[in-house]
Amino acid sequence: MPVMHFRVQWPDGSEANCYSPSTVVGEFFVAGQRYALGDFVDRAREALHIGSERVREKYGFACSAAMDQLAQIEAQAQRFATDPQAEVQVVELL
């Protein structure tokens, strides 16, 4: 199963490399695009859940790495939750 990584820039300028067990992330994000914080988290949640389910279909168990990545994204997003203008940029899809 092909994995995909995506690099994001948080509202404070910090960057993070993120993991997906599936290329489905490419259906939810465009490199260079900025997303409102809530929209980014919603897209990441849906993409990572789909990726995890694809792993379940193929191997019989969910992808814990995808759920760990989602937890990291949600935790990081909480830091900016009070800023209604907060955006996340998807720097690149790898």
Tab-separated table of C-alpha atoms in Angstrom:
chain	number	residue	atom	x	y	z
A	1	MET	CA	0.000	0.000	0.000
A	2	PRO	CA	1.594	3.305	-1.044
A	3	VAL	CA	2.074	5.778	1.769
A	4	MET	CA	2.102	9.525	1.387
A	5	HIS	CA	3.717	12.252	3.427
A	6	PHE	CA	2.578	15.844	3.493
A	7	ARG	CA	4.364	18.828	4.947
A	8	VAL	CA	2.306	21.570	6.550
A	9	GLN	CA	3.024	25.020	7.885
A	10	TRP	CA	1.099	26.012	10.992
A	11	PRO	CA	-0.116	29.572	11.643
A	12	ASP	CA	3.010	30.363	13.714
A	13	GLY	CA	5.287	29.439	10.803
A	14	SER	CA	6.424	26.121	12.237
A	15	GLU	CA	6.346	23.141	9.907
A	16	ALA	CA	5.508	19.495	10.419
A	17	ASN	CA	5.932	16.411	8.282
A	18	CYS	CA	2.786	14.303	8.380
A	19	TYR	CA	2.134	10.686	7.437
A	20	SER	CA	-0.745	8.982	5.667
A	21	PRO	CA	-0.950	5.240	5.005
A	22	SER	CA	-2.642	5.987	1.695
A	23	THR	CA	-2.414	8.402	-1.204
A	24	VAL	CA	-5.991	9.452	-0.427
A	25	VAL	CA	-4.518	12.574	1.193
A	26	GLY	CA	-3.914	13.850	-2.322
A	27	GLU	CA	-7.681	13.950	-2.822
A	28	PHE	CA	-8.116	16.263	0.173
A	29	PHE	CA	-5.154	18.639	-0.090
A	30	VAL	CA	-3.376	20.628	-2.778
A	31	ALA	CA	0.279	21.567	-2.368
A	32	GLY	CA	0.651	25.299	-1.794
A	33	GLN	CA	-2.970	25.728	-0.721
A	34	ARG	CA	-3.923	27.426	2.543
A	35	TYR	CA	-6.862	26.065	4.544
A	36	ALA	CA	-8.765	27.586	7.432
A	37	LEU	CA	-7.701	25.745	10.572
A	38	GLY	CA	-11.010	23.943	11.096
A	39	ASP	CA	-11.246	22.969	7.441
A	40	PHE	CA	-7.700	21.607	7.510
A	41	VAL	CA	-8.401	19.491	10.597
A	42	ASP	CA	-11.676	18.198	9.123
A	43	ARG	CA	-9.960	17.253	5.856
A	44	ALA	CA	-7.069	15.591	7.673
A	45	ARG	CA	-9.481	13.670	9.896
A	46	GLU	CA	-11.464	12.348	6.942
A	47	ALA	CA	-8.399	11.510	4.832
A	48	LEU	CA	-6.608	9.720	7.674
A	49	HIS	CA	-9.712	7.748	8.613
A	50	ILE	CA	-10.133	6.646	5.002
A	51	GLY	CA	-6.465	5.704	4.837
A	52	SER	CA	-6.739	3.734	8.051
A	53	GLU	CA	-9.798	1.902	6.750
A	54	ARG	CA	-7.957	1.010	3.546
A	55	VAL	CA	-5.286	-0.595	5.713
A	56	ARG	CA	-8.020	-2.470	7.611
A	57	GLU	CA	-9.500	-3.754	4.341
A	58	LYS	CA	-6.130	-4.991	3.136
A	59	TYR	CA	-4.536	-6.282	6.371
A	60	GLY	CA	-7.428	-6.797	8.771
A	61	PHE	CA	-6.497	-4.063	11.251
A	62	ALA	CA	-6.661	-0.282	11.333
A	63	CYS	CA	-3.555	1.857	10.902
A	64	SER	CA	-2.494	3.087	14.329
A	65	ALA	CA	0.107	5.378	12.740
A	66	ALA	CA	-2.676	7.245	10.920
A	67	MET	CA	-4.585	7.696	14.156
A	68	ASP	CA	-1.403	8.841	15.923
A	69	GLN	CA	-0.848	11.378	13.151
A	70	LEU	CA	-4.401	12.625	13.478
A	71	ALA	CA	-3.955	13.018	17.238
A	72	GLN	CA	-0.819	15.091	16.623
A	73	ILE	CA	-2.630	17.289	14.098
A	74	GLU	CA	-5.560	17.815	16.465
A	75	ALA	CA	-3.249	18.644	19.373
A	76	GLN	CA	-1.262	21.125	17.309
A	77	ALA	CA	-4.455	22.717	15.976
A	78	GLN	CA	-5.661	23.316	19.539
A	79	ARG	CA	-2.814	25.792	19.986
A	80	PHE	CA	-4.435	28.070	17.400
A	81	ALA	CA	-8.110	27.352	18.067
A	82	THR	CA	-8.821	30.809	19.514
A	83	ASP	CA	-7.619	32.586	16.358
A	84	PRO	CA	-10.512	32.798	13.857
A	85	GLN	CA	-8.051	33.785	11.107
A	86	ALA	CA	-5.732	30.795	11.637
A	87	GLU	CA	-4.745	28.993	8.454
A	88	VAL	CA	-2.625	25.971	7.695
A	89	GLN	CA	-0.690	25.724	4.456
A	90	VAL	CA	-0.011	22.385	2.845
A	91	VAL	CA	3.539	23.004	1.686
A	92	GLU	CA	4.014	19.807	-0.292
A	93	LEU	CA	2.711	16.325	-0.867
A	94	LEU	CA	5.393	13.664	-1.051
